mmCIF file with all atom_site columns, C-alpha atoms in Angstrom:
data_model
loop_
_atom_site.group_PDB
_atom_site.id
_atom_site.type_symbol
_atom_site.label_atom_id
_atom_site.label_alt_id
_atom_site.label_comp_id
_atom_site.label_asym_id
_atom_site.label_entity_id
_atom_site.label_seq_id
_atom_site.pdbx_PDB_ins_code
_atom_site.Cartn_x
_atom_site.Cartn_y
_atom_site.Cartn_z
_atom_site.occupancy
_atom_site.B_iso_or_equiv
_atom_site.pdbx_formal_charge
_atom_site.auth_seq_id
_atom_site.auth_comp_id
_atom_site.auth_asym_id
_atom_site.auth_atom_id
_atom_site.pdbx_PDB_model_num
ATOM 1   C CA . ASP A 1 1   ? 8.570   -2.837  -15.577 1.00 0.00 ? 21  ASP A CA 1
ATOM 2   C CA . VAL A 1 2   ? 9.393   -6.511  -13.657 1.00 0.00 ? 22  VAL A CA 1
ATOM 3   C CA . LYS A 1 3   ? 7.074   -8.956  -15.724 1.00 0.00 ? 23  LYS A CA 1
ATOM 4   C CA . VAL A 1 4   ? 6.846   -12.140 -14.543 1.00 0.00 ? 24  VAL A CA 1
ATOM 5   C CA . THR A 1 5   ? 4.790   -14.735 -16.905 1.00 0.00 ? 25  THR A CA 1
ATOM 6   C CA . GLN A 1 6   ? 3.267   -18.295 -15.822 1.00 0.00 ? 26  GLN A CA 1
ATOM 7   C CA . SER A 1 7   ? 2.600   -20.439 -18.880 1.00 0.00 ? 27  SER A CA 1
ATOM 8   C CA . SER A 1 8   ? -1.990  -20.762 -17.697 1.00 0.00 ? 28  SER A CA 1
ATOM 9   C CA . ARG A 1 9   ? -4.138  -18.721 -16.096 1.00 0.00 ? 29  ARG A CA 1
ATOM 10  C CA . TYR A 1 10  ? -6.345  -21.879 -15.724 1.00 0.00 ? 30  TYR A CA 1
ATOM 11  C CA . LEU A 1 11  ? -5.649  -25.501 -15.473 1.00 0.00 ? 31  LEU A CA 1
ATOM 12  C CA . VAL A 1 12  ? -7.859  -28.724 -14.985 1.00 0.00 ? 32  VAL A CA 1
ATOM 13  C CA . LYS A 1 13  ? -5.978  -31.790 -14.551 1.00 0.00 ? 33  LYS A CA 1
ATOM 14  C CA . ARG A 1 14  ? -7.002  -35.504 -13.077 1.00 0.00 ? 34  ARG A CA 1
ATOM 15  C CA . THR A 1 15  ? -6.061  -36.752 -9.904  1.00 0.00 ? 35  THR A CA 1
ATOM 16  C CA . GLY A 1 16  ? -2.860  -38.919 -10.248 1.00 0.00 ? 36  GLY A CA 1
ATOM 17  C CA . GLU A 1 17  ? -1.898  -36.796 -13.193 1.00 0.00 ? 37  GLU A CA 1
ATOM 18  C CA . LYS A 1 18  ? 1.970   -35.458 -13.379 1.00 0.00 ? 38  LYS A CA 1
ATOM 19  C CA . VAL A 1 19  ? 1.643   -31.504 -13.236 1.00 0.00 ? 39  VAL A CA 1
ATOM 20  C CA . PHE A 1 20  ? 3.998   -28.769 -14.680 1.00 0.00 ? 40  PHE A CA 1
ATOM 21  C CA . LEU A 1 21  ? 3.810   -24.885 -13.942 1.00 0.00 ? 41  LEU A CA 1
ATOM 22  C CA . GLU A 1 22  ? 6.183   -22.989 -15.883 1.00 0.00 ? 42  GLU A CA 1
ATOM 23  C CA . CYS A 1 23  ? 7.216   -19.328 -14.836 1.00 0.00 ? 43  CYS A CA 1
ATOM 24  C CA . VAL A 1 24  ? 9.322   -17.046 -17.203 1.00 0.00 ? 44  VAL A CA 1
ATOM 25  C CA . GLN A 1 25  ? 10.935  -13.618 -15.613 1.00 0.00 ? 45  GLN A CA 1
ATOM 26  C CA . ASP A 1 26  ? 13.053  -10.544 -17.665 1.00 0.00 ? 46  ASP A CA 1
ATOM 27  C CA . MET A 1 27  ? 14.378  -9.151  -14.958 1.00 0.00 ? 47  MET A CA 1
ATOM 28  C CA . ASP A 1 28  ? 17.698  -11.386 -14.403 1.00 0.00 ? 48  ASP A CA 1
ATOM 29  C CA . HIS A 1 29  ? 16.558  -11.715 -10.731 1.00 0.00 ? 49  HIS A CA 1
ATOM 30  C CA . GLU A 1 30  ? 18.891  -14.732 -9.123  1.00 0.00 ? 50  GLU A CA 1
ATOM 31  C CA . ASN A 1 31  ? 15.921  -15.599 -6.834  1.00 0.00 ? 51  ASN A CA 1
ATOM 32  C CA . MET A 1 32  ? 12.188  -16.929 -7.439  1.00 0.00 ? 52  MET A CA 1
ATOM 33  C CA . PHE A 1 33  ? 9.584   -18.395 -5.693  1.00 0.00 ? 53  PHE A CA 1
ATOM 34  C CA . TRP A 1 34  ? 6.869   -20.455 -5.997  1.00 0.00 ? 54  TRP A CA 1
ATOM 35  C CA . TYR A 1 35  ? 3.811   -19.818 -3.519  1.00 0.00 ? 55  TYR A CA 1
ATOM 36  C CA . ARG A 1 36  ? 0.547   -21.541 -3.508  1.00 0.00 ? 56  ARG A CA 1
ATOM 37  C CA . GLN A 1 37  ? -2.782  -19.140 -1.934  1.00 0.00 ? 57  GLN A CA 1
ATOM 38  C CA . ASP A 1 38  ? -5.927  -20.595 -0.224  1.00 0.00 ? 58  ASP A CA 1
ATOM 39  C CA . PRO A 1 39  ? -8.621  -18.582 1.415   1.00 0.00 ? 59  PRO A CA 1
ATOM 40  C CA . GLY A 1 40  ? -8.080  -18.076 4.751   1.00 0.00 ? 60  GLY A CA 1
ATOM 41  C CA . LEU A 1 41  ? -4.462  -18.771 4.311   1.00 0.00 ? 61  LEU A CA 1
ATOM 42  C CA . GLY A 1 42  ? -3.304  -16.210 2.306   1.00 0.00 ? 62  GLY A CA 1
ATOM 43  C CA . LEU A 1 43  ? 0.370   -17.085 0.551   1.00 0.00 ? 63  LEU A CA 1
ATOM 44  C CA . ARG A 1 44  ? 2.564   -20.204 1.834   1.00 0.00 ? 64  ARG A CA 1
ATOM 45  C CA . LEU A 1 45  ? 5.451   -20.943 0.459   1.00 0.00 ? 65  LEU A CA 1
ATOM 46  C CA . ILE A 1 46  ? 5.856   -24.066 -1.375  1.00 0.00 ? 66  ILE A CA 1
ATOM 47  C CA . TYR A 1 47  ? 9.544   -24.116 -2.494  1.00 0.00 ? 67  TYR A CA 1
ATOM 48  C CA . PHE A 1 48  ? 12.446  -20.590 -3.828  1.00 0.00 ? 68  PHE A CA 1
ATOM 49  C CA . SER A 1 49  ? 15.159  -20.878 -5.612  1.00 0.00 ? 69  SER A CA 1
ATOM 50  C CA . TYR A 1 50  ? 18.361  -18.729 -5.113  1.00 0.00 ? 70  TYR A CA 1
ATOM 51  C CA . ASP A 1 51  ? 20.681  -19.570 -8.118  1.00 0.00 ? 71  ASP A CA 1
ATOM 52  C CA . VAL A 1 52  ? 19.752  -22.044 -11.494 1.00 0.00 ? 72  VAL A CA 1
ATOM 53  C CA . LYS A 1 53  ? 20.120  -25.710 -10.222 1.00 0.00 ? 73  LYS A CA 1
ATOM 54  C CA . MET A 1 54  ? 19.450  -24.999 -6.009  1.00 0.00 ? 74  MET A CA 1
ATOM 55  C CA . LYS A 1 55  ? 16.388  -24.589 -4.177  1.00 0.00 ? 75  LYS A CA 1
ATOM 56  C CA . GLU A 1 56  ? 15.101  -24.405 -0.813  1.00 0.00 ? 76  GLU A CA 1
ATOM 57  C CA . LYS A 1 57  ? 12.179  -26.281 0.823   1.00 0.00 ? 77  LYS A CA 1
ATOM 58  C CA . GLY A 1 58  ? 9.421   -23.781 1.884   1.00 0.00 ? 78  GLY A CA 1
ATOM 59  C CA . ASP A 1 59  ? 6.577   -24.161 4.565   1.00 0.00 ? 79  ASP A CA 1
ATOM 60  C CA . ILE A 1 60  ? 4.726   -26.611 2.507   1.00 0.00 ? 80  ILE A CA 1
ATOM 61  C CA . PRO A 1 61  ? 7.019   -28.680 0.145   1.00 0.00 ? 81  PRO A CA 1
ATOM 62  C CA . GLU A 1 62  ? 5.007   -31.965 0.153   1.00 0.00 ? 82  GLU A CA 1
ATOM 63  C CA . GLY A 1 63  ? 4.213   -33.454 -2.903  1.00 0.00 ? 83  GLY A CA 1
ATOM 64  C CA . TYR A 1 64  ? 5.797   -30.599 -5.256  1.00 0.00 ? 84  TYR A CA 1
ATOM 65  C CA . SER A 1 65  ? 8.665   -30.553 -6.551  1.00 0.00 ? 85  SER A CA 1
ATOM 66  C CA . VAL A 1 66  ? 11.273  -28.096 -8.742  1.00 0.00 ? 86  VAL A CA 1
ATOM 67  C CA . SER A 1 67  ? 12.926  -27.608 -11.364 1.00 0.00 ? 87  SER A CA 1
ATOM 68  C CA . ARG A 1 68  ? 16.019  -24.455 -12.397 1.00 0.00 ? 88  ARG A CA 1
ATOM 69  C CA . GLU A 1 69  ? 17.800  -25.012 -15.588 1.00 0.00 ? 89  GLU A CA 1
ATOM 70  C CA . LYS A 1 70  ? 18.198  -21.825 -16.089 1.00 0.00 ? 90  LYS A CA 1
ATOM 71  C CA . LYS A 1 71  ? 18.110  -18.284 -14.436 1.00 0.00 ? 91  LYS A CA 1
ATOM 72  C CA . GLU A 1 72  ? 14.895  -16.924 -15.887 1.00 0.00 ? 92  GLU A CA 1
ATOM 73  C CA . ARG A 1 73  ? 12.688  -19.992 -15.435 1.00 0.00 ? 93  ARG A CA 1
ATOM 74  C CA . PHE A 1 74  ? 11.575  -22.212 -12.435 1.00 0.00 ? 94  PHE A CA 1
ATOM 75  C CA . SER A 1 75  ? 9.192   -25.059 -13.296 1.00 0.00 ? 95  SER A CA 1
ATOM 76  C CA . LEU A 1 76  ? 6.775   -26.623 -10.473 1.00 0.00 ? 96  LEU A CA 1
ATOM 77  C CA . ILE A 1 77  ? 6.330   -30.003 -10.490 1.00 0.00 ? 97  ILE A CA 1
ATOM 78  C CA . LEU A 1 78  ? 3.553   -32.046 -9.251  1.00 0.00 ? 98  LEU A CA 1
ATOM 79  C CA . GLU A 1 79  ? 4.041   -35.636 -9.061  1.00 0.00 ? 99  GLU A CA 1
ATOM 80  C CA . SER A 1 80  ? 0.724   -37.139 -8.984  1.00 0.00 ? 100 SER A CA 1
ATOM 81  C CA . ALA A 1 81  ? -1.923  -34.127 -8.664  1.00 0.00 ? 101 ALA A CA 1
ATOM 82  C CA . SER A 1 82  ? -4.508  -35.105 -5.631  1.00 0.00 ? 102 SER A CA 1
ATOM 83  C CA . THR A 1 83  ? -7.196  -33.253 -5.339  1.00 0.00 ? 103 THR A CA 1
ATOM 84  C CA . ASN A 1 84  ? -6.283  -31.502 -1.999  1.00 0.00 ? 104 ASN A CA 1
ATOM 85  C CA . GLN A 1 85  ? -3.983  -29.462 -4.698  1.00 0.00 ? 105 GLN A CA 1
ATOM 86  C CA . THR A 1 86  ? -6.243  -27.305 -6.365  1.00 0.00 ? 106 THR A CA 1
ATOM 87  C CA . SER A 1 87  ? -5.377  -23.897 -5.676  1.00 0.00 ? 107 SER A CA 1
ATOM 88  C CA . MET A 1 88  ? -4.205  -20.605 -7.243  1.00 0.00 ? 108 MET A CA 1
ATOM 89  C CA . TYR A 1 89  ? 0.105   -21.095 -7.691  1.00 0.00 ? 109 TYR A CA 1
ATOM 90  C CA . LEU A 1 90  ? 2.299   -17.657 -7.739  1.00 0.00 ? 110 LEU A CA 1
ATOM 91  C CA . CYS A 1 91  ? 5.299   -17.610 -9.363  1.00 0.00 ? 111 CYS A CA 1
ATOM 92  C CA . ALA A 1 92  ? 7.877   -14.661 -7.815  1.00 0.00 ? 112 ALA A CA 1
ATOM 93  C CA . SER A 1 93  ? 11.238  -13.490 -8.138  1.00 0.00 ? 113 SER A CA 1
ATOM 94  C CA . SER A 1 94  ? 13.254  -11.084 -6.583  1.00 0.00 ? 114 SER A CA 1
ATOM 95  C CA . PRO A 1 95  ? 16.560  -9.486  -7.085  1.00 0.00 ? 115 PRO A CA 1
ATOM 96  C CA . GLY A 1 96  ? 19.776  -10.938 -5.619  1.00 0.00 ? 116 GLY A CA 1
ATOM 97  C CA . ASP A 1 97  ? 20.534  -7.321  -3.308  1.00 0.00 ? 117 ASP A CA 1
ATOM 98  C CA . ARG A 1 98  ? 16.663  -6.917  -2.314  1.00 0.00 ? 118 ARG A CA 1
ATOM 99  C CA . PRO A 1 99  ? 15.245  -9.943  -2.160  1.00 0.00 ? 119 PRO A CA 1
ATOM 100 C CA . TYR A 1 100 ? 12.708  -9.338  -0.076  1.00 0.00 ? 120 TYR A CA 1
ATOM 101 C CA . GLU A 1 101 ? 11.361  -7.319  -3.055  1.00 0.00 ? 121 GLU A CA 1
ATOM 102 C CA . GLN A 1 102 ? 9.292   -10.139 -4.698  1.00 0.00 ? 122 GLN A CA 1
ATOM 103 C CA . TYR A 1 103 ? 7.456   -9.425  -7.858  1.00 0.00 ? 123 TYR A CA 1
ATOM 104 C CA . PHE A 1 104 ? 4.290   -12.036 -9.121  1.00 0.00 ? 124 PHE A CA 1
ATOM 105 C CA . GLY A 1 105 ? 2.653   -13.130 -11.604 1.00 0.00 ? 125 GLY A CA 1
ATOM 106 C CA . PRO A 1 106 ? -0.645  -13.199 -12.662 1.00 0.00 ? 126 PRO A CA 1
ATOM 107 C CA . GLY A 1 107 ? -1.133  -16.569 -11.165 1.00 0.00 ? 127 GLY A CA 1
ATOM 108 C CA . THR A 1 108 ? -2.285  -20.094 -12.315 1.00 0.00 ? 128 THR A CA 1
ATOM 109 C CA . ARG A 1 109 ? -5.522  -21.469 -10.999 1.00 0.00 ? 129 ARG A CA 1
ATOM 110 C CA . LEU A 1 110 ? -5.558  -24.854 -11.091 1.00 0.00 ? 130 LEU A CA 1
ATOM 111 C CA . THR A 1 111 ? -8.381  -27.746 -10.098 1.00 0.00 ? 131 THR A CA 1
ATOM 112 C CA . VAL A 1 112 ? -7.437  -31.080 -9.561  1.00 0.00 ? 132 VAL A CA 1
ATOM 113 C CA . THR A 1 113 ? -10.625 -33.441 -10.061 1.00 0.00 ? 133 THR A CA 1
ATOM 114 C CA . GLN B 2 1   ? 7.609   -18.350 15.480  1.00 0.00 ? 16  GLN B CA 1
ATOM 115 C CA . GLN B 2 2   ? 7.453   -17.395 11.887  1.00 0.00 ? 17  GLN B CA 1
ATOM 116 C CA . GLN B 2 3   ? 3.808   -16.418 12.673  1.00 0.00 ? 18  GLN B CA 1
ATOM 117 C CA . VAL B 2 4   ? 2.062   -12.793 11.499  1.00 0.00 ? 19  VAL B CA 1
ATOM 118 C CA . LYS B 2 5   ? -1.349  -12.484 12.582  1.00 0.00 ? 20  LYS B CA 1
ATOM 119 C CA . GLN B 2 6   ? -3.905  -10.572 10.263  1.00 0.00 ? 21  GLN B CA 1
ATOM 120 C CA . SER B 2 7   ? -7.574  -8.554  11.177  1.00 0.00 ? 22  SER B CA 1
ATOM 121 C CA . PRO B 2 8   ? -9.805  -8.071  10.062  1.00 0.00 ? 23  PRO B CA 1
ATOM 122 C CA . GLN B 2 9   ? -10.028 -10.472 7.527   1.00 0.00 ? 24  GLN B CA 1
ATOM 123 C CA . SER B 2 10  ? -12.571 -8.242  5.482   1.00 0.00 ? 25  SER B CA 1
ATOM 124 C CA . LEU B 2 11  ? -13.574 -4.587  5.681   1.00 0.00 ? 26  LEU B CA 1
ATOM 125 C CA . ILE B 2 12  ? -15.815 -2.404  3.968   1.00 0.00 ? 27  ILE B CA 1
ATOM 126 C CA . VAL B 2 13  ? -15.669 1.141   4.026   1.00 0.00 ? 28  VAL B CA 1
ATOM 127 C CA . GLN B 2 14  ? -17.079 4.089   2.369   1.00 0.00 ? 29  GLN B CA 1
ATOM 128 C CA . LYS B 2 15  ? -14.945 6.649   0.102   1.00 0.00 ? 30  LYS B CA 1
ATOM 129 C CA . GLY B 2 16  ? -12.970 9.051   1.691   1.00 0.00 ? 31  GLY B CA 1
ATOM 130 C CA . GLY B 2 17  ? -12.939 7.257   4.987   1.00 0.00 ? 32  GLY B CA 1
ATOM 131 C CA . ILE B 2 18  ? -9.569  5.827   6.275   1.00 0.00 ? 33  ILE B CA 1
ATOM 132 C CA . PRO B 2 19  ? -9.346  1.745   6.536   1.00 0.00 ? 34  PRO B CA 1
ATOM 133 C CA . ILE B 2 20  ? -6.715  0.297   9.390   1.00 0.00 ? 35  ILE B CA 1
ATOM 134 C CA . ILE B 2 21  ? -5.502  -3.396  8.512   1.00 0.00 ? 36  ILE B CA 1
ATOM 135 C CA . ASN B 2 22  ? -3.390  -4.542  11.513  1.00 0.00 ? 37  ASN B CA 1
ATOM 136 C CA . CYS B 2 23  ? -1.194  -7.155  12.173  1.00 0.00 ? 38  CYS B CA 1
ATOM 137 C CA . ALA B 2 24  ? 0.829   -9.112  14.486  1.00 0.00 ? 39  ALA B CA 1
ATOM 138 C CA . TYR B 2 25  ? 4.235   -10.700 14.613  1.00 0.00 ? 40  TYR B CA 1
ATOM 139 C CA . GLU B 2 26  ? 5.902   -13.008 17.317  1.00 0.00 ? 41  GLU B CA 1
ATOM 140 C CA . ASN B 2 27  ? 9.433   -13.253 15.743  1.00 0.00 ? 42  ASN B CA 1
ATOM 141 C CA . THR B 2 28  ? 12.081  -10.605 16.848  1.00 0.00 ? 43  THR B CA 1
ATOM 142 C CA . ALA B 2 29  ? 14.285  -11.915 14.116  1.00 0.00 ? 44  ALA B CA 1
ATOM 143 C CA . PHE B 2 30  ? 11.879  -9.802  11.578  1.00 0.00 ? 45  PHE B CA 1
ATOM 144 C CA . ASP B 2 31  ? 13.516  -6.478  10.266  1.00 0.00 ? 46  ASP B CA 1
ATOM 145 C CA . TYR B 2 32  ? 11.273  -5.891  6.977   1.00 0.00 ? 47  TYR B CA 1
ATOM 146 C CA . PHE B 2 33  ? 7.911   -5.463  7.387   1.00 0.00 ? 48  PHE B CA 1
ATOM 147 C CA . PRO B 2 34  ? 6.487   -5.086  3.507   1.00 0.00 ? 49  PRO B CA 1
ATOM 148 C CA . TRP B 2 35  ? 2.245   -4.633  2.505   1.00 0.00 ? 50  TRP B CA 1
ATOM 149 C CA . TYR B 2 36  ? 1.071   -6.014  -0.634  1.00 0.00 ? 51  TYR B CA 1
ATOM 150 C CA . GLN B 2 37  ? -1.741  -4.955  -2.745  1.00 0.00 ? 52  GLN B CA 1
ATOM 151 C CA . GLN B 2 38  ? -3.410  -8.030  -4.672  1.00 0.00 ? 53  GLN B CA 1
ATOM 152 C CA . PHE B 2 39  ? -6.512  -6.836  -7.376  1.00 0.00 ? 54  PHE B CA 1
ATOM 153 C CA . PRO B 2 40  ? -9.187  -10.020 -8.325  1.00 0.00 ? 55  PRO B CA 1
ATOM 154 C CA . GLY B 2 41  ? -7.416  -12.058 -11.153 1.00 0.00 ? 56  GLY B CA 1
ATOM 155 C CA . LYS B 2 42  ? -3.592  -10.539 -10.148 1.00 0.00 ? 57  LYS B CA 1
ATOM 156 C CA . GLY B 2 43  ? -0.810  -11.261 -8.314  1.00 0.00 ? 58  GLY B CA 1
ATOM 157 C CA . PRO B 2 44  ? 0.284   -9.335  -5.648  1.00 0.00 ? 59  PRO B CA 1
ATOM 158 C CA . ALA B 2 45  ? 2.278   -6.535  -6.128  1.00 0.00 ? 60  ALA B CA 1
ATOM 159 C CA . LEU B 2 46  ? 4.425   -4.569  -3.691  1.00 0.00 ? 61  LEU B CA 1
ATOM 160 C CA . LEU B 2 47  ? 3.037   -1.540  -2.439  1.00 0.00 ? 62  LEU B CA 1
ATOM 161 C CA . ILE B 2 48  ? 4.782   -0.223  1.022   1.00 0.00 ? 63  ILE B CA 1
ATOM 162 C CA . ALA B 2 49  ? 7.208   -1.793  3.275   1.00 0.00 ? 64  ALA B CA 1
ATOM 163 C CA . ILE B 2 50  ? 9.275   -0.284  7.223   1.00 0.00 ? 65  ILE B CA 1
ATOM 164 C CA . ARG B 2 51  ? 12.224  -1.136  8.655   1.00 0.00 ? 66  ARG B CA 1
ATOM 165 C CA . PRO B 2 52  ? 11.585  -1.376  12.701  1.00 0.00 ? 67  PRO B CA 1
ATOM 166 C CA . ASP B 2 53  ? 14.407  2.084   12.770  1.00 0.00 ? 68  ASP B CA 1
ATOM 167 C CA . VAL B 2 54  ? 11.059  4.280   12.213  1.00 0.00 ? 69  VAL B CA 1
ATOM 168 C CA . SER B 2 55  ? 8.094   4.270   13.675  1.00 0.00 ? 70  SER B CA 1
ATOM 169 C CA . GLU B 2 56  ? 5.778   5.149   10.603  1.00 0.00 ? 71  GLU B CA 1
ATOM 170 C CA . LYS B 2 57  ? 6.729   5.729   7.146   1.00 0.00 ? 72  LYS B CA 1
ATOM 171 C CA . LYS B 2 58  ? 4.117   7.803   4.393   1.00 0.00 ? 73  LYS B CA 1
ATOM 172 C CA . GLU B 2 59  ? 3.669   6.888   0.646   1.00 0.00 ? 74  GLU B CA 1
ATOM 173 C CA . GLY B 2 60  ? 0.666   9.031   -1.217  1.00 0.00 ? 75  GLY B CA 1
ATOM 174 C CA . ARG B 2 61  ? -2.124  7.947   0.869   1.00 0.00 ? 76  ARG B CA 1
ATOM 175 C CA . PHE B 2 62  ? -0.468  5.092   2.200   1.00 0.00 ? 77  PHE B CA 1
ATOM 176 C CA . THR B 2 63  ? 0.975   4.791   5.364   1.00 0.00 ? 78  THR B CA 1
ATOM 177 C CA . ILE B 2 64  ? 2.780   2.112   7.633   1.00 0.00 ? 79  ILE B CA 1
ATOM 178 C CA . SER B 2 65  ? 2.991   2.678   11.871  1.00 0.00 ? 80  SER B CA 1
ATOM 179 C CA . PHE B 2 66  ? 5.139   0.613   13.451  1.00 0.00 ? 81  PHE B CA 1
ATOM 180 C CA . ASN B 2 67  ? 5.202   0.101   16.974  1.00 0.00 ? 82  ASN B CA 1
ATOM 181 C CA . LYS B 2 68  ? 8.137   -2.354  18.016  1.00 0.00 ? 83  LYS B CA 1
ATOM 182 C CA . SER B 2 69  ? 7.555   -3.155  21.545  1.00 0.00 ? 84  SER B CA 1
ATOM 183 C CA . ALA B 2 70  ? 4.050   -4.312  20.891  1.00 0.00 ? 85  ALA B CA 1
ATOM 184 C CA . LYS B 2 71  ? 5.590   -6.382  17.603  1.00 0.00 ? 86  LYS B CA 1
ATOM 185 C CA . GLN B 2 72  ? 3.143   -4.714  15.659  1.00 0.00 ? 87  GLN B CA 1
ATOM 186 C CA . PHE B 2 73  ? 2.293   -2.708  12.268  1.00 0.00 ? 88  PHE B CA 1
ATOM 187 C CA . SER B 2 74  ? -0.821  -1.398  10.430  1.00 0.00 ? 89  SER B CA 1
ATOM 188 C CA . LEU B 2 75  ? -2.023  -0.547  7.259   1.00 0.00 ? 90  LEU B CA 1
ATOM 189 C CA . HIS B 2 76  ? -3.863  2.626   7.049   1.00 0.00 ? 91  HIS B CA 1
ATOM 190 C CA . ILE B 2 77  ? -4.862  4.598   3.404   1.00 0.00 ? 92  ILE B CA 1
ATOM 191 C CA . MET B 2 78  ? -5.907  8.115   3.685   1.00 0.00 ? 93  MET B CA 1
ATOM 192 C CA . ASP B 2 79  ? -9.024  9.255   1.465   1.00 0.00 ? 94  ASP B CA 1
ATOM 193 C CA . SER B 2 80  ? -9.581  5.976   0.326   1.00 0.00 ? 95  SER B CA 1
ATOM 194 C CA . GLN B 2 81  ? -11.096 5.663   -3.356  1.00 0.00 ? 96  GLN B CA 1
ATOM 195 C CA . PRO B 2 82  ? -12.814 2.612   -4.575  1.00 0.00 ? 97  PRO B CA 1
ATOM 196 C CA . GLY B 2 83  ? -9.652  2.272   -7.188  1.00 0.00 ? 98  GLY B CA 1
ATOM 197 C CA . ASP B 2 84  ? -8.189  0.805   -3.638  1.00 0.00 ? 99  ASP B CA 1
ATOM 198 C CA . SER B 2 85  ? -10.859 -2.552  -3.196  1.00 0.00 ? 100 SER B CA 1
ATOM 199 C CA . ALA B 2 86  ? -8.420  -5.258  -3.412  1.00 0.00 ? 101 ALA B CA 1
ATOM 200 C CA . THR B 2 87  ? -7.003  -7.832  -0.993  1.00 0.00 ? 102 THR B CA 1
ATOM 201 C CA . TYR B 2 88  ? -3.824  -6.396  1.637   1.00 0.00 ? 103 TYR B CA 1
ATOM 202 C CA . PHE B 2 89  ? -1.213  -9.118  2.771   1.00 0.00 ? 104 PHE B CA 1
ATOM 203 C CA . CYS B 2 90  ? 0.820   -7.748  5.517   1.00 0.00 ? 105 CYS B CA 1
ATOM 204 C CA . ALA B 2 91  ? 4.550   -10.088 5.082   1.00 0.00 ? 106 ALA B CA 1
ATOM 205 C CA . ALA B 2 92  ? 7.536   -10.376 7.255   1.00 0.00 ? 107 ALA B CA 1
ATOM 206 C CA . THR B 2 93  ? 11.231  -11.192 6.979   1.00 0.00 ? 108 THR B CA 1
ATOM 207 C CA . GLY B 2 94  ? 14.496  -11.103 8.051   1.00 0.00 ? 109 GLY B CA 1
ATOM 208 C CA . SER B 2 95  ? 18.317  -11.125 7.371   1.00 0.00 ? 110 SER B CA 1
ATOM 209 C CA . ASN B 2 96  ? 17.806  -14.562 9.417   1.00 0.00 ? 111 ASN B CA 1
ATOM 210 C CA . PHE B 2 97  ? 15.824  -16.257 7.067   1.00 0.00 ? 112 PHE B CA 1
ATOM 211 C CA . GLY B 2 98  ? 18.337  -15.243 4.142   1.00 0.00 ? 113 GLY B CA 1
ATOM 212 C CA . ASN B 2 99  ? 15.680  -12.239 3.783   1.00 0.00 ? 114 ASN B CA 1
ATOM 213 C CA . GLU B 2 100 ? 13.997  -14.495 1.121   1.00 0.00 ? 115 GLU B CA 1
ATOM 214 C CA . LYS B 2 101 ? 11.653  -15.624 2.587   1.00 0.00 ? 116 LYS B CA 1
ATOM 215 C CA . LEU B 2 102 ? 8.491   -13.654 3.787   1.00 0.00 ? 117 LEU B CA 1
ATOM 216 C CA . THR B 2 103 ? 5.627   -14.728 5.880   1.00 0.00 ? 118 THR B CA 1
ATOM 217 C CA . PHE B 2 104 ? 2.269   -13.184 5.021   1.00 0.00 ? 119 PHE B CA 1
ATOM 218 C CA . GLY B 2 105 ? -0.076  -12.670 6.526   1.00 0.00 ? 120 GLY B CA 1
ATOM 219 C CA . THR B 2 106 ? -3.644  -14.431 5.848   1.00 0.00 ? 121 THR B CA 1
ATOM 220 C CA . GLY B 2 107 ? -4.807  -11.132 3.916   1.00 0.00 ? 122 GLY B CA 1
ATOM 221 C CA . THR B 2 108 ? -7.741  -8.367  4.026   1.00 0.00 ? 123 THR B CA 1
ATOM 222 C CA . ARG B 2 109 ? -10.173 -8.191  1.804   1.00 0.00 ? 124 ARG B CA 1
ATOM 223 C CA . LEU B 2 110 ? -10.721 -4.210  1.374   1.00 0.00 ? 125 LEU B CA 1
ATOM 224 C CA . THR B 2 111 ? -14.170 -2.897  -0.283  1.00 0.00 ? 126 THR B CA 1
ATOM 225 C CA . ILE B 2 112 ? -14.619 0.797   -0.789  1.00 0.00 ? 127 ILE B CA 1
ATOM 226 C CA . ILE B 2 113 ? -18.015 1.867   -1.195  1.00 0.00 ? 128 ILE B CA 1
ATOM 227 C CA . PRO B 2 114 ? -19.001 5.614   -3.526  1.00 0.00 ? 129 PRO B CA 1
#
């Protein structure tokens, strides 16, 4: 079974802090994604990566950056956390030959106070 | 346009009933339409998917109906059970978007009451 793990289930940070969210997948997938999920807005793509050191902006990249130094690991960085970044963050991965079959992690609920 | 509009926002159905969740899209370049199921505290999981060359696809109690001319697709759950209570998301993508970028609907919270 594909396993996507996220470093924290719950995280509380203060405004202005730098926040790192880590994601690891164990299926050798080429593609990795970061989404945020908010009630009534569904899942919105922040960034994705189709290869090591490669990244593409999604629909809402402002205020976020990403890093992919190894194939299995994809990090989401909030340079200076703000209260409007309080959300559920979901990581996903997918194989290169079926990029639309995305496998999600359990999510990190981030609260910025 | 990349929007996918999903309705209803929430749905309550009695056990054994057939909940129907609808989605509509504008972009004719979309050519792959998956549905994801999310239980509380879990990430979404791929449930079933369809391509526009067929009008219907069944997997167990789950059926997708696709209407290409109307640019609409829907999820039906036959003989619904309380264990089907979850949030359901429709999505769409296409080769024009590299097939990686899924555009999700806003979700439907489904509750099946015994």
